[in-house]
Each structure stands twice: as structure tokens, then as C-alpha cells.
Amino acid sequence: MDAIKAARELGKAIQADPRYIDYVNAKEANDKDEELQNLIGEFNLKRQNIQYEMNKPDGEKDAEKIQKLNTEMQECYGKVMGNVNMANFVIVKNALDKLLEDVNMIISMCCEGEDPDTCEPAAHACSGSCSTCGGCH
């Protein structure tokens, strides 16, 4: 089997994985949640208004307006993240991201000569401390 064919098979396996299926379902639930979509739209509008105000020349910026918009944006963000569908989406998205991270780590380790049947992504996980690191993969 050539590498491209194997990559296509890997893609099929990922799409059959429960973490991927959960992600697709959570994304669809978010898209159908009108209240959530309105909150996201409101958040984006407030963010754009802040950027517009911040991009004004120094003498024209209204610090009070910026602060008010920032507070409103943070409140709106809290409502978005407090939405049940969004909370579920974050959880399943993190699980899918972890799966993809592990797959990428295995591919990278194999490209460095490790045995595809025995290499483990967790054994090469980043501890966050560069002082103990043998180099990024």
C-alpha cells in the first residue's frame, strides 16, 4: 500500500471514530441552536466595534466606550461558553484534537525511524519544560 492510499484509509478510520462522530454531531447542534448563533453574532459585533474604536487615532479613541464594549463582550462570551451545546462542543473538540495530535505524533515518530507497531505518542508528549526536552518533533 502506498502512503497516499494509507492516508486515505486513515482518513476513513478517523471519520468512523466515535470522537469524530461526536464532533460532527456537536457542531451540527451548535449550528442549529439559534440562541447560540445569535450570541456568537452579538459577540462578533462587539469585538468588531472594539477594534473599530481601538483603530481610531489616539485623540479620537473613547476609553470609556472601549471599556464598556469590552465588558459587554466578556459578558457575551460568558453566555456563549455557558451554552450547553457550546460546552459539549468544547469537550468533544478537545477529544478530537487529542486524537489528531496522537495520529500526527505517530506519523512524525515513524518518519524519524521509530517502529510503527510500538511507538507511543504519550512517551513523546511535551512536558512543557524545554530544559528536559530532546527536541521538538
Short mmCIF file of N, CA and C in Angstrom, two decimals, residues 25-121:
data_model
loop_
_atom_site.label_atom_id
_atom_site.label_comp_id
_atom_site.label_asym_id
_atom_site.label_seq_id
_atom_site.Cartn_x
_atom_site.Cartn_y
_atom_site.Cartn_z
N ASN A 25 -21.61 15.77 15.31
CA ASN A 25 -22.93 15.95 15.91
C ASN A 25 -22.98 17.23 16.76
N ALA A 26 -21.93 17.50 17.52
CA ALA A 26 -21.90 18.70 18.36
C ALA A 26 -21.85 19.96 17.50
N LYS A 27 -21.10 19.91 16.42
CA LYS A 27 -21.03 21.06 15.50
C LYS A 27 -22.41 21.33 14.89
N GLU A 28 -23.08 20.27 14.51
CA GLU A 28 -24.42 20.41 13.93
C GLU A 28 -25.40 20.99 14.97
N ALA A 29 -25.30 20.52 16.21
CA ALA A 29 -26.16 21.04 17.27
C ALA A 29 -25.91 22.53 17.48
N ASN A 30 -24.64 22.95 17.44
CA ASN A 30 -24.31 24.37 17.55
C ASN A 30 -24.91 25.17 16.40
N ASP A 31 -24.78 24.64 15.20
CA ASP A 31 -25.29 25.34 14.02
C ASP A 31 -26.81 25.50 14.07
N LYS A 32 -27.50 24.56 14.68
CA LYS A 32 -28.97 24.60 14.75
C LYS A 32 -29.47 25.39 15.96
N ASP A 33 -28.61 25.72 16.88
CA ASP A 33 -29.00 26.43 18.10
C ASP A 33 -29.10 27.93 17.81
N GLU A 34 -30.30 28.41 17.57
CA GLU A 34 -30.49 29.81 17.18
C GLU A 34 -30.02 30.77 18.26
N GLU A 35 -30.29 30.44 19.51
CA GLU A 35 -29.86 31.31 20.61
C GLU A 35 -28.33 31.42 20.62
N LEU A 36 -27.67 30.30 20.45
CA LEU A 36 -26.20 30.30 20.42
C LEU A 36 -25.69 31.10 19.23
N GLN A 37 -26.28 30.90 18.07
CA GLN A 37 -25.84 31.63 16.88
C GLN A 37 -26.04 33.14 17.05
N ASN A 38 -27.14 33.54 17.69
CA ASN A 38 -27.36 34.95 17.96
C ASN A 38 -26.32 35.50 18.92
N LEU A 39 -25.97 34.72 19.95
CA LEU A 39 -24.95 35.14 20.91
C LEU A 39 -23.58 35.28 20.23
N ILE A 40 -23.26 34.34 19.36
CA ILE A 40 -21.98 34.41 18.63
C ILE A 40 -21.96 35.64 17.73
N GLY A 41 -23.07 35.92 17.06
CA GLY A 41 -23.16 37.11 16.22
C GLY A 41 -23.00 38.38 17.04
N GLU A 42 -23.66 38.41 18.20
CA GLU A 42 -23.54 39.57 19.10
C GLU A 42 -22.10 39.74 19.57
N PHE A 43 -21.46 38.63 19.94
CA PHE A 43 -20.06 38.67 20.37
C PHE A 43 -19.17 39.23 19.27
N ASN A 44 -19.33 38.73 18.06
CA ASN A 44 -18.51 39.19 16.94
C ASN A 44 -18.72 40.66 16.65
N LEU A 45 -19.97 41.12 16.75
CA LEU A 45 -20.26 42.53 16.52
C LEU A 45 -19.59 43.41 17.57
N LYS A 46 -19.64 42.98 18.82
CA LYS A 46 -18.99 43.75 19.89
C LYS A 46 -17.47 43.77 19.69
N ARG A 47 -16.91 42.66 19.26
CA ARG A 47 -15.47 42.59 19.01
C ARG A 47 -15.09 43.53 17.87
N GLN A 48 -15.91 43.57 16.82
CA GLN A 48 -15.64 44.47 15.70
C GLN A 48 -15.74 45.93 16.14
N ASN A 49 -16.72 46.24 16.99
CA ASN A 49 -16.88 47.61 17.48
C ASN A 49 -15.67 48.02 18.33
N ILE A 50 -15.16 47.11 19.11
CA ILE A 50 -13.95 47.41 19.91
C ILE A 50 -12.78 47.67 18.99
N GLN A 51 -12.60 46.83 17.98
CA GLN A 51 -11.49 47.01 17.04
C GLN A 51 -11.62 48.34 16.31
N TYR A 52 -12.84 48.68 15.91
CA TYR A 52 -13.07 49.95 15.23
C TYR A 52 -12.65 51.11 16.13
N GLU A 53 -13.08 51.05 17.37
CA GLU A 53 -12.75 52.13 18.33
C GLU A 53 -11.26 52.16 18.62
N MET A 54 -10.64 51.00 18.73
CA MET A 54 -9.20 50.93 19.04
C MET A 54 -8.34 51.43 17.87
N ASN A 55 -8.85 51.30 16.65
CA ASN A 55 -8.09 51.71 15.47
C ASN A 55 -8.18 53.21 15.17
N LYS A 56 -8.99 53.91 15.93
CA LYS A 56 -9.08 55.36 15.75
C LYS A 56 -7.77 56.01 16.19
N PRO A 57 -7.46 57.16 15.64
CA PRO A 57 -6.26 57.89 16.09
C PRO A 57 -6.35 58.17 17.60
N ASP A 58 -5.20 58.30 18.24
CA ASP A 58 -5.15 58.44 19.70
C ASP A 58 -6.09 59.51 20.25
N GLY A 59 -6.19 60.63 19.61
CA GLY A 59 -7.03 61.71 20.11
C GLY A 59 -8.52 61.44 19.98
N GLU A 60 -8.89 60.46 19.16
CA GLU A 60 -10.31 60.20 18.91
C GLU A 60 -10.84 58.97 19.65
N LYS A 61 -9.93 58.20 20.26
CA LYS A 61 -10.36 57.00 20.99
C LYS A 61 -11.15 57.39 22.22
N ASP A 62 -12.21 56.63 22.47
CA ASP A 62 -13.05 56.85 23.64
C ASP A 62 -12.81 55.70 24.60
N ALA A 63 -11.98 55.94 25.61
CA ALA A 63 -11.59 54.89 26.56
C ALA A 63 -12.79 54.31 27.30
N GLU A 64 -13.74 55.16 27.65
CA GLU A 64 -14.93 54.67 28.36
C GLU A 64 -15.75 53.75 27.46
N LYS A 65 -15.89 54.15 26.21
CA LYS A 65 -16.65 53.33 25.26
C LYS A 65 -15.96 51.99 25.06
N ILE A 66 -14.63 52.02 24.95
CA ILE A 66 -13.87 50.78 24.77
C ILE A 66 -14.06 49.87 25.98
N GLN A 67 -13.98 50.45 27.17
CA GLN A 67 -14.16 49.66 28.39
C GLN A 67 -15.57 49.06 28.46
N LYS A 68 -16.57 49.86 28.12
CA LYS A 68 -17.96 49.39 28.14
C LYS A 68 -18.15 48.25 27.14
N LEU A 69 -17.64 48.43 25.92
CA LEU A 69 -17.75 47.39 24.90
C LEU A 69 -17.01 46.13 25.32
N ASN A 70 -15.86 46.31 25.95
CA ASN A 70 -15.07 45.17 26.40
C ASN A 70 -15.83 44.38 27.46
N THR A 71 -16.44 45.08 28.40
CA THR A 71 -17.24 44.43 29.44
C THR A 71 -18.42 43.68 28.82
N GLU A 72 -19.10 44.33 27.89
CA GLU A 72 -20.23 43.69 27.22
C GLU A 72 -19.78 42.46 26.43
N MET A 73 -18.63 42.56 25.77
CA MET A 73 -18.11 41.44 25.00
C MET A 73 -17.77 40.27 25.93
N GLN A 74 -17.17 40.56 27.07
CA GLN A 74 -16.83 39.49 28.02
C GLN A 74 -18.09 38.82 28.57
N GLU A 75 -19.12 39.61 28.84
CA GLU A 75 -20.39 39.04 29.30
C GLU A 75 -20.99 38.14 28.23
N CYS A 76 -20.94 38.59 26.99
CA CYS A 76 -21.47 37.83 25.88
C CYS A 76 -20.68 36.53 25.70
N TYR A 77 -19.36 36.61 25.83
CA TYR A 77 -18.51 35.42 25.73
C TYR A 77 -18.89 34.42 26.81
N GLY A 78 -19.14 34.90 28.01
CA GLY A 78 -19.56 34.02 29.09
C GLY A 78 -20.86 33.30 28.77
N LYS A 79 -21.79 34.00 28.14
CA LYS A 79 -23.06 33.39 27.74
C LYS A 79 -22.84 32.35 26.65
N VAL A 80 -21.96 32.66 25.69
CA VAL A 80 -21.65 31.70 24.61
C VAL A 80 -21.07 30.43 25.22
N MET A 81 -20.08 30.59 26.07
CA MET A 81 -19.40 29.43 26.64
C MET A 81 -20.27 28.70 27.67
N GLY A 82 -21.27 29.38 28.21
CA GLY A 82 -22.18 28.76 29.15
C GLY A 82 -23.31 27.99 28.47
N ASN A 83 -23.45 28.15 27.18
CA ASN A 83 -24.47 27.44 26.43
C ASN A 83 -24.17 25.94 26.45
N VAL A 84 -25.17 25.13 26.70
CA VAL A 84 -24.99 23.67 26.82
C VAL A 84 -24.37 23.07 25.56
N ASN A 85 -24.85 23.50 24.40
CA ASN A 85 -24.31 22.96 23.15
C ASN A 85 -22.85 23.35 22.96
N MET A 86 -22.52 24.59 23.31
CA MET A 86 -21.13 25.04 23.16
C MET A 86 -20.23 24.31 24.15
N ALA A 87 -20.70 24.13 25.37
CA ALA A 87 -19.91 23.42 26.37
C ALA A 87 -19.61 21.99 25.91
N ASN A 88 -20.61 21.33 25.35
CA ASN A 88 -20.41 19.98 24.82
C ASN A 88 -19.45 20.00 23.64
N PHE A 89 -19.60 21.00 22.77
CA PHE A 89 -18.73 21.11 21.60
C PHE A 89 -17.26 21.23 22.03
N VAL A 90 -16.99 22.03 23.03
CA VAL A 90 -15.61 22.22 23.50
C VAL A 90 -15.03 20.88 23.97
N ILE A 91 -15.83 20.10 24.69
CA ILE A 91 -15.36 18.81 25.20
C ILE A 91 -15.04 17.85 24.06
N VAL A 92 -15.98 17.73 23.11
CA VAL A 92 -15.75 16.77 22.01
C VAL A 92 -14.67 17.26 21.05
N LYS A 93 -14.55 18.58 20.89
CA LYS A 93 -13.49 19.13 20.03
C LYS A 93 -12.13 18.84 20.64
N ASN A 94 -12.01 18.97 21.95
CA ASN A 94 -10.74 18.65 22.62
C ASN A 94 -10.38 17.18 22.45
N ALA A 95 -11.38 16.30 22.51
CA ALA A 95 -11.14 14.87 22.33
C ALA A 95 -10.66 14.58 20.90
N LEU A 96 -11.29 15.21 19.91
CA LEU A 96 -10.87 15.02 18.53
C LEU A 96 -9.47 15.59 18.31
N ASP A 97 -9.20 16.76 18.87
CA ASP A 97 -7.86 17.35 18.75
C ASP A 97 -6.81 16.42 19.33
N LYS A 98 -7.11 15.77 20.44
CA LYS A 98 -6.16 14.84 21.07
C LYS A 98 -5.92 13.64 20.16
N LEU A 99 -6.97 13.13 19.54
CA LEU A 99 -6.82 12.02 18.59
C LEU A 99 -5.90 12.43 17.45
N LEU A 100 -6.16 13.60 16.86
CA LEU A 100 -5.34 14.06 15.73
C LEU A 100 -3.90 14.33 16.15
N GLU A 101 -3.72 14.83 17.37
CA GLU A 101 -2.37 15.06 17.90
C GLU A 101 -1.62 13.73 18.02
N ASP A 102 -2.30 12.70 18.53
CA ASP A 102 -1.68 11.38 18.66
C ASP A 102 -1.34 10.79 17.30
N VAL A 103 -2.25 10.92 16.33
CA VAL A 103 -2.00 10.41 14.98
C VAL A 103 -0.80 11.12 14.37
N ASN A 104 -0.77 12.44 14.49
CA ASN A 104 0.37 13.20 13.94
C ASN A 104 1.67 12.83 14.62
N MET A 105 1.62 12.59 15.93
CA MET A 105 2.83 12.22 16.65
C MET A 105 3.34 10.87 16.17
N ILE A 106 2.45 9.92 15.97
CA ILE A 106 2.87 8.60 15.47
C ILE A 106 3.49 8.74 14.10
N ILE A 107 2.87 9.51 13.22
CA ILE A 107 3.43 9.71 11.87
C ILE A 107 4.82 10.35 11.97
N SER A 108 4.95 11.37 12.81
CA SER A 108 6.25 12.03 12.98
C SER A 108 7.30 11.06 13.52
N MET A 109 6.91 10.26 14.50
CA MET A 109 7.86 9.32 15.09
C MET A 109 8.29 8.27 14.06
N CYS A 110 7.36 7.83 13.22
CA CYS A 110 7.70 6.87 12.17
C CYS A 110 8.65 7.49 11.16
N CYS A 111 8.46 8.77 10.87
CA CYS A 111 9.36 9.46 9.94
C CYS A 111 10.75 9.63 10.52
N GLU A 112 10.86 9.50 11.83
CA GLU A 112 12.15 9.57 12.50
C GLU A 112 12.74 8.18 12.71
N GLY A 113 12.09 7.16 12.17
CA GLY A 113 12.64 5.81 12.20
C GLY A 113 12.11 4.90 13.28
N GLU A 114 11.15 5.36 14.07
CA GLU A 114 10.62 4.50 15.13
C GLU A 114 9.70 3.45 14.54
N ASP A 115 9.53 2.36 15.27
CA ASP A 115 8.71 1.24 14.84
C ASP A 115 7.24 1.62 14.87
N PRO A 116 6.55 1.58 13.73
CA PRO A 116 5.14 1.95 13.68
C PRO A 116 4.25 1.11 14.59
N ASP A 117 4.65 -0.11 14.86
CA ASP A 117 3.84 -1.00 15.68
C ASP A 117 4.01 -0.77 17.18
N THR A 118 5.08 -0.10 17.57
CA THR A 118 5.33 0.03 19.01
C THR A 118 5.48 1.47 19.50
N CYS A 119 5.62 2.42 18.62
CA CYS A 119 5.81 3.80 19.09
C CYS A 119 4.54 4.30 19.76
N GLU A 120 4.71 5.02 20.83
CA GLU A 120 3.58 5.54 21.61
C GLU A 120 3.67 7.05 21.72
N PRO A 121 2.63 7.77 21.31
CA PRO A 121 2.66 9.23 21.37
C PRO A 121 2.85 9.75 22.79
#
